[in-house]
Each structure stands twice: as structure tokens, then as C-alpha cells.
Amino acid sequence: MNKGSLIVISGPAGSGKGTVVRLLLQDESYKVSVSTTSRQPRADDIPGVTYNFVTREEFIDMIANGELAEFAEYVGNFYGTPIKSINELMKSGKNVILEIETQGALQIKAKFPEALLIWLSPPDYQTLDTRLRGRGTNTDDDINQRLTAAKRELQFLNYYDFIVINEKGKADEAAENIRDIVRVDKMSTKHRSNFVKDFYNT
Ligand code: 5GP
């Protein structure tokens, strides 16, 4: 019952995932897996904290060496979750957050069927567009590719367990909703395979 959950949080660029994940991490029972990427660091990145940055060649070596639990190419760059990171965090018994896009989310669901998939969304497309342009850290070309990627990702929404809307100025509410979902999900039968055995033995 107290085992940590594996939580995948996806959502289009500009959905406020970073802010919501930071709020979740204020709770000690949550940890986030730091991904590896071949993209260039942005002004708001902190190497080793937001990502581990590697070259494209180094990333390809990691794929070849089977070091990644999942990976995807997104807007021209590779992103992936190191198996080592996921295993270490899961051993700690904490709720482990993977903040990843849809292709990776589906790979995680195939490997860890008990994973909880949450889609974090801005209230509407217009808000997404405005947030992304207002960020000031992406080029126009990159923004347009990210908007296209967002439309493509929406096709995979049915694979997700929950949709959480991140309303303007209400990231704390979105984080609270995610905490509620995680709490309820722990009572789900998918996490209680030993229930009957324990019921008779205790
Ligand atoms: P950004 O370049 O804005 O940091 O991230 C672009 C997209 O890559 C976001 O949707 C983000 O969630 C996703 N992403 C970040 N890390 C990973 C990862 O390890 N694996 C996958 N599949 N996607 C990731």
C-alpha cells in the first residue's frame, strides 16, 4: 500500500508541466527522474537538474548500450529516461515522476503496466499558443514545431488515465489534483494483487 507510484506526466510544451512538477516536489514523497537529452541547454536550464545534456552521438551510444528505459525524438532532438535513474528512484519507495512526451509514455506503459499516465493540459489551444510565445526562450521555428507536436500528441490522449487542466494562475490546484489522483490510484486493484493472500494471512 505504501509502495511508490510511477507517474508519467505529459502535456504540450507550454502546459506548465515544469511549474506543476516543482510544486509536487515540495512534497517529500515525490521525486523526479532527470532525463538525458541531446538538445542545447536553454537559458532557463540547469545542467544535471533540468536535464543531463549529451551530444547526439553520446545519446545514440546510450541507446545502443541499452541504457534507456524509453526514448523519443522530439522536434529534432533526442530525449530519454536512463534505466539507472528510474530503478534507483523506484527502490526509494517514493512516487517517481517522469515528465516525458507521448512516445516515451507509451513505452513506459508497455514496460510498467501499473504506471499512472496523466495528461496535463492548458485550458485551450489559444492559451497554449500564448504561453509558448511568451516564454521567450524558444525560436519561432521551434515554437511552430512544438505547436505541431502538441496537435500530434493529442491523438494519443486515450492511452492516458487522467486529464488535468492547468488553469491560468492555478498551478497549485493542478498539483493538488495530481496528488489526489495518485492517492486514489494507490487503492486501485492493479496495485493490490496480493490483497486476497494478505487478507487470509494476517
Ligand atoms: P523541452 O525541450 O521543452 O525541455 O522538452 C520537450 C519535450 O520532451 C517535452 O514534452 C518533455 O516532456 C519531453 N521530455 C523530456 N524528457 C523526456 C524523456 O526523458 N523522454 C521523453 N520521451 N520525453 C521527454
CSV table of C-alpha atoms and ligand atoms in Angstrom, one decimal:
chain,number,residue,atom,x,y,z
A,1,MET,CA,0.0,0.0,0.0
A,2,ASN,CA,2.9,2.4,0.7
A,3,LYS,CA,4.8,1.5,-2.4
A,4,GLY,CA,5.7,4.5,-4.5
A,5,SER,CA,3.8,5.1,-7.8
A,6,LEU,CA,5.4,5.6,-11.2
A,7,ILE,CA,3.7,8.7,-12.6
A,8,VAL,CA,4.1,9.8,-16.1
A,9,ILE,CA,3.2,13.5,-16.7
A,10,SER,CA,2.9,14.6,-20.3
A,11,GLY,CA,1.5,17.6,-21.9
A,12,PRO,CA,2.2,20.1,-24.7
A,13,ALA,CA,5.1,22.5,-24.3
A,14,GLY,CA,3.6,25.4,-22.5
A,15,SER,CA,1.2,23.3,-20.4
A,16,GLY,CA,3.1,24.4,-17.3
A,17,LYS,CA,4.5,20.9,-16.6
A,18,GLY,CA,7.7,22.3,-15.1
A,19,THR,CA,5.8,24.5,-12.6
A,20,VAL,CA,3.4,21.8,-11.6
A,21,VAL,CA,6.2,19.2,-11.2
A,22,ARG,CA,8.1,21.7,-9.0
A,23,LEU,CA,5.0,22.1,-6.8
A,24,LEU,CA,4.7,18.3,-6.5
A,25,LEU,CA,8.4,18.0,-5.5
A,26,GLN,CA,7.7,20.2,-2.4
A,27,ASP,CA,6.1,17.1,-1.0
A,28,GLU,CA,9.0,14.8,0.1
A,29,SER,CA,7.2,11.7,-1.1
A,30,TYR,CA,7.7,12.8,-4.8
A,31,LYS,CA,10.9,12.5,-6.8
A,32,VAL,CA,11.5,13.4,-10.5
A,33,SER,CA,13.7,11.4,-12.8
A,34,VAL,CA,16.3,13.7,-14.6
A,35,SER,CA,16.2,12.9,-18.3
A,36,THR,CA,19.0,12.9,-20.8
A,37,THR,CA,18.7,15.0,-23.9
A,38,SER,CA,20.7,15.9,-27.0
A,39,ARG,CA,19.1,19.3,-27.3
A,40,GLN,CA,21.0,22.5,-26.5
A,41,PRO,CA,20.5,23.9,-23.0
A,42,ARG,CA,18.1,26.9,-22.9
A,43,ALA,CA,18.7,30.0,-20.7
A,44,ASP,CA,16.4,28.5,-18.0
A,45,ASP,CA,18.1,25.1,-17.9
A,46,ILE,CA,20.4,23.9,-15.1
A,47,PRO,CA,22.6,21.0,-16.3
A,48,GLY,CA,22.2,17.9,-14.1
A,49,VAL,CA,19.0,19.3,-12.6
A,50,THR,CA,16.6,20.0,-15.5
A,51,TYR,CA,18.4,17.6,-17.8
A,52,ASN,CA,21.7,15.8,-18.4
A,53,PHE,CA,22.9,17.2,-21.7
A,54,VAL,CA,24.8,15.0,-24.1
A,55,THR,CA,25.8,15.1,-27.7
A,56,ARG,CA,23.7,13.3,-30.4
A,57,GLU,CA,26.5,10.7,-30.7
A,58,GLU,CA,26.6,10.1,-26.9
A,59,PHE,CA,22.8,9.7,-26.9
A,60,ILE,CA,23.0,7.1,-29.8
A,61,ASP,CA,25.6,5.2,-27.7
A,62,MET,CA,23.2,5.2,-24.8
A,63,ILE,CA,20.5,3.7,-27.0
A,64,ALA,CA,22.9,1.1,-28.3
A,65,ASN,CA,24.1,0.2,-24.8
A,66,GLY,CA,20.5,-0.4,-23.7
A,67,GLU,CA,20.9,2.4,-21.0
A,68,LEU,CA,17.4,3.9,-21.6
A,69,ALA,CA,14.0,2.8,-20.2
A,70,GLU,CA,12.4,4.8,-23.0
A,71,PHE,CA,13.5,7.5,-25.5
A,72,ALA,CA,12.0,9.6,-28.3
A,73,GLU,CA,13.0,12.1,-30.9
A,74,TYR,CA,11.0,15.3,-30.4
A,75,VAL,CA,11.4,18.5,-32.5
A,76,GLY,CA,14.7,17.2,-33.8
A,77,ASN,CA,16.3,16.2,-30.5
A,78,PHE,CA,16.6,13.0,-28.5
A,79,TYR,CA,15.2,12.7,-25.0
A,80,GLY,CA,15.3,9.7,-22.8
A,81,THR,CA,14.9,8.2,-19.3
A,82,PRO,CA,18.0,6.3,-18.0
A,83,ILE,CA,17.1,2.9,-16.6
A,84,LYS,CA,19.5,3.6,-13.7
A,85,SER,CA,17.7,6.7,-12.7
A,86,ILE,CA,14.2,5.1,-12.8
A,87,ASN,CA,15.4,2.0,-10.9
A,88,GLU,CA,17.2,3.9,-8.1
A,89,LEU,CA,14.2,6.2,-7.6
A,90,MET,CA,11.7,3.3,-7.5
A,91,LYS,CA,13.8,1.5,-4.9
A,92,SER,CA,13.5,4.5,-2.6
A,93,GLY,CA,9.7,3.9,-2.3
A,94,LYS,CA,8.9,7.4,-3.4
A,95,ASN,CA,6.4,8.4,-6.0
A,96,VAL,CA,8.5,8.8,-9.1
A,97,ILE,CA,7.6,11.4,-11.7
A,98,LEU,CA,8.6,11.1,-15.4
A,99,GLU,CA,8.0,14.3,-17.2
A,100,ILE,CA,8.1,13.0,-20.8
A,101,GLU,CA,6.3,13.2,-24.1
A,102,THR,CA,3.7,10.7,-25.6
A,103,GLN,CA,6.0,8.3,-27.5
A,104,GLY,CA,8.1,7.7,-24.3
A,105,ALA,CA,4.9,7.5,-22.2
A,106,LEU,CA,3.6,4.6,-24.3
A,107,GLN,CA,7.0,2.8,-23.9
A,108,ILE,CA,6.8,3.2,-20.2
A,109,LYS,CA,3.2,1.9,-20.1
A,110,ALA,CA,4.3,-1.2,-22.0
A,111,LYS,CA,7.2,-1.9,-19.6
A,112,PHE,CA,5.5,-0.8,-16.4
A,113,PRO,CA,1.7,-1.5,-16.9
A,114,GLU,CA,1.0,-0.2,-13.4
A,115,ALA,CA,2.3,3.3,-14.4
A,116,LEU,CA,-0.2,6.1,-14.0
A,117,LEU,CA,-0.4,8.3,-17.1
A,118,ILE,CA,-1.5,11.9,-16.6
A,119,TRP,CA,-2.1,14.4,-19.3
A,120,LEU,CA,-1.6,18.0,-18.2
A,121,SER,CA,-3.2,20.5,-20.5
A,122,PRO,CA,-3.6,24.2,-20.8
A,123,PRO,CA,-7.4,25.1,-20.8
A,124,ASP,CA,-7.4,25.6,-24.6
A,125,TYR,CA,-5.2,25.9,-27.7
A,126,GLN,CA,-5.1,29.7,-27.6
A,127,THR,CA,-3.6,29.7,-24.1
A,128,LEU,CA,-1.0,27.1,-25.2
A,129,ASP,CA,0.0,29.4,-28.1
A,130,THR,CA,0.2,32.5,-25.9
A,131,ARG,CA,2.2,30.7,-23.2
A,132,LEU,CA,4.7,29.2,-25.6
A,133,ARG,CA,5.3,32.6,-27.4
A,134,GLY,CA,5.5,34.4,-24.0
A,135,ARG,CA,8.2,32.1,-22.7
A,136,GLY,CA,10.9,33.9,-24.8
A,137,THR,CA,13.3,31.0,-24.7
A,138,ASN,CA,12.4,29.4,-28.0
A,139,THR,CA,12.8,30.5,-31.6
A,140,ASP,CA,9.8,31.0,-33.9
A,141,ASP,CA,10.7,27.9,-35.8
A,142,ASP,CA,10.9,25.8,-32.6
A,143,ILE,CA,7.6,27.2,-31.3
A,144,ASN,CA,5.8,26.3,-34.5
A,145,GLN,CA,7.3,22.8,-34.4
A,146,ARG,CA,6.2,22.4,-30.8
A,147,LEU,CA,2.6,23.5,-31.7
A,148,THR,CA,2.5,20.9,-34.4
A,149,ALA,CA,3.9,18.3,-32.0
A,150,ALA,CA,1.1,19.3,-29.5
A,151,LYS,CA,-1.5,18.5,-32.1
A,152,ARG,CA,0.1,15.2,-32.9
A,153,GLU,CA,0.4,14.2,-29.3
A,154,LEU,CA,-3.3,14.8,-28.7
A,155,GLN,CA,-4.0,11.8,-30.8
A,156,PHE,CA,-2.6,9.6,-28.1
A,157,LEU,CA,-4.8,11.0,-25.3
A,158,ASN,CA,-6.8,7.8,-25.0
A,159,TYR,CA,-3.8,6.0,-23.6
A,160,TYR,CA,-3.7,8.3,-20.6
A,161,ASP,CA,-5.6,7.6,-17.4
A,162,PHE,CA,-6.4,11.2,-16.4
A,163,ILE,CA,-6.5,14.7,-17.9
A,164,VAL,CA,-5.7,17.6,-15.5
A,165,ILE,CA,-6.3,21.1,-16.7
A,166,ASN,CA,-3.7,23.7,-15.6
A,167,GLU,CA,-5.8,26.9,-15.5
A,168,LYS,CA,-4.2,30.3,-15.7
A,169,GLY,CA,-2.5,31.1,-12.3
A,170,LYS,CA,-3.8,27.9,-10.7
A,171,ALA,CA,-0.8,25.6,-11.0
A,172,ASP,CA,-1.2,24.8,-7.3
A,173,GLU,CA,-4.7,23.4,-8.0
A,174,ALA,CA,-3.4,21.3,-10.8
A,175,ALA,CA,-0.7,19.9,-8.5
A,176,GLU,CA,-3.3,19.2,-5.8
A,177,ASN,CA,-5.4,17.3,-8.3
A,178,ILE,CA,-2.5,15.2,-9.3
A,179,ARG,CA,-1.8,14.4,-5.6
A,180,ASP,CA,-5.4,13.3,-5.2
A,181,ILE,CA,-5.2,11.1,-8.3
A,182,VAL,CA,-2.0,9.4,-7.1
A,183,ARG,CA,-3.6,8.8,-3.7
A,184,VAL,CA,-6.7,7.3,-5.2
A,185,ASP,CA,-4.8,5.3,-7.7
A,186,LYS,CA,-2.9,3.5,-4.9
A,187,MET,CA,-6.3,1.9,-3.9
A,188,SER,CA,-6.8,0.6,-7.4
A,189,THR,CA,-6.9,-3.2,-7.8
A,190,LYS,CA,-3.9,-3.0,-10.2
A,191,HIS,CA,-1.8,-2.2,-7.1
A,192,ARG,CA,-3.5,-4.8,-4.8
A,193,SER,CA,-2.6,-8.1,-6.5
A,194,ASN,CA,-1.7,-9.5,-3.0
A,195,PHE,CA,-4.8,-8.3,-1.3
A,196,VAL,CA,-6.6,-11.7,-1.0
A,197,LYS,CA,-3.4,-13.5,0.1
A,198,ASP,CA,-2.7,-10.9,2.7
A,199,PHE,CA,-6.3,-10.9,3.8
A,200,TYR,CA,-6.2,-14.5,4.8
A,201,ASN,CA,-2.7,-14.5,6.3
A,202,THR,CA,-2.9,-11.6,8.7
B,1,5GP,P1,11.8,20.6,-23.6
B,1,5GP,O1,12.7,20.7,-24.8
B,1,5GP,O2,10.7,21.6,-23.7
B,1,5GP,O3,12.5,20.6,-22.3
B,1,5GP,O4,11.1,19.2,-23.8
B,1,5GP,C1,10.4,18.8,-24.9
B,1,5GP,C2,9.5,17.6,-24.7
B,1,5GP,O5,10.3,16.5,-24.3
B,1,5GP,C3,8.5,17.8,-23.5
B,1,5GP,O6,7.3,17.3,-23.9
B,1,5GP,C4,9.1,16.9,-22.4
B,1,5GP,O7,8.1,16.4,-21.6
B,1,5GP,C5,9.7,15.8,-23.2
B,1,5GP,N1,10.8,15.1,-22.5
B,1,5GP,C6,11.6,15.5,-21.5
B,1,5GP,N2,12.4,14.5,-21.1
B,1,5GP,C7,12.0,13.4,-21.8
B,1,5GP,C8,12.4,12.0,-21.7
B,1,5GP,O8,13.3,11.6,-21.0
B,1,5GP,N3,11.8,11.1,-22.6
B,1,5GP,C9,10.8,11.6,-23.4
B,1,5GP,N4,10.2,10.6,-24.2
B,1,5GP,N5,10.4,12.8,-23.5
B,1,5GP,C10,11.0,13.7,-22.7
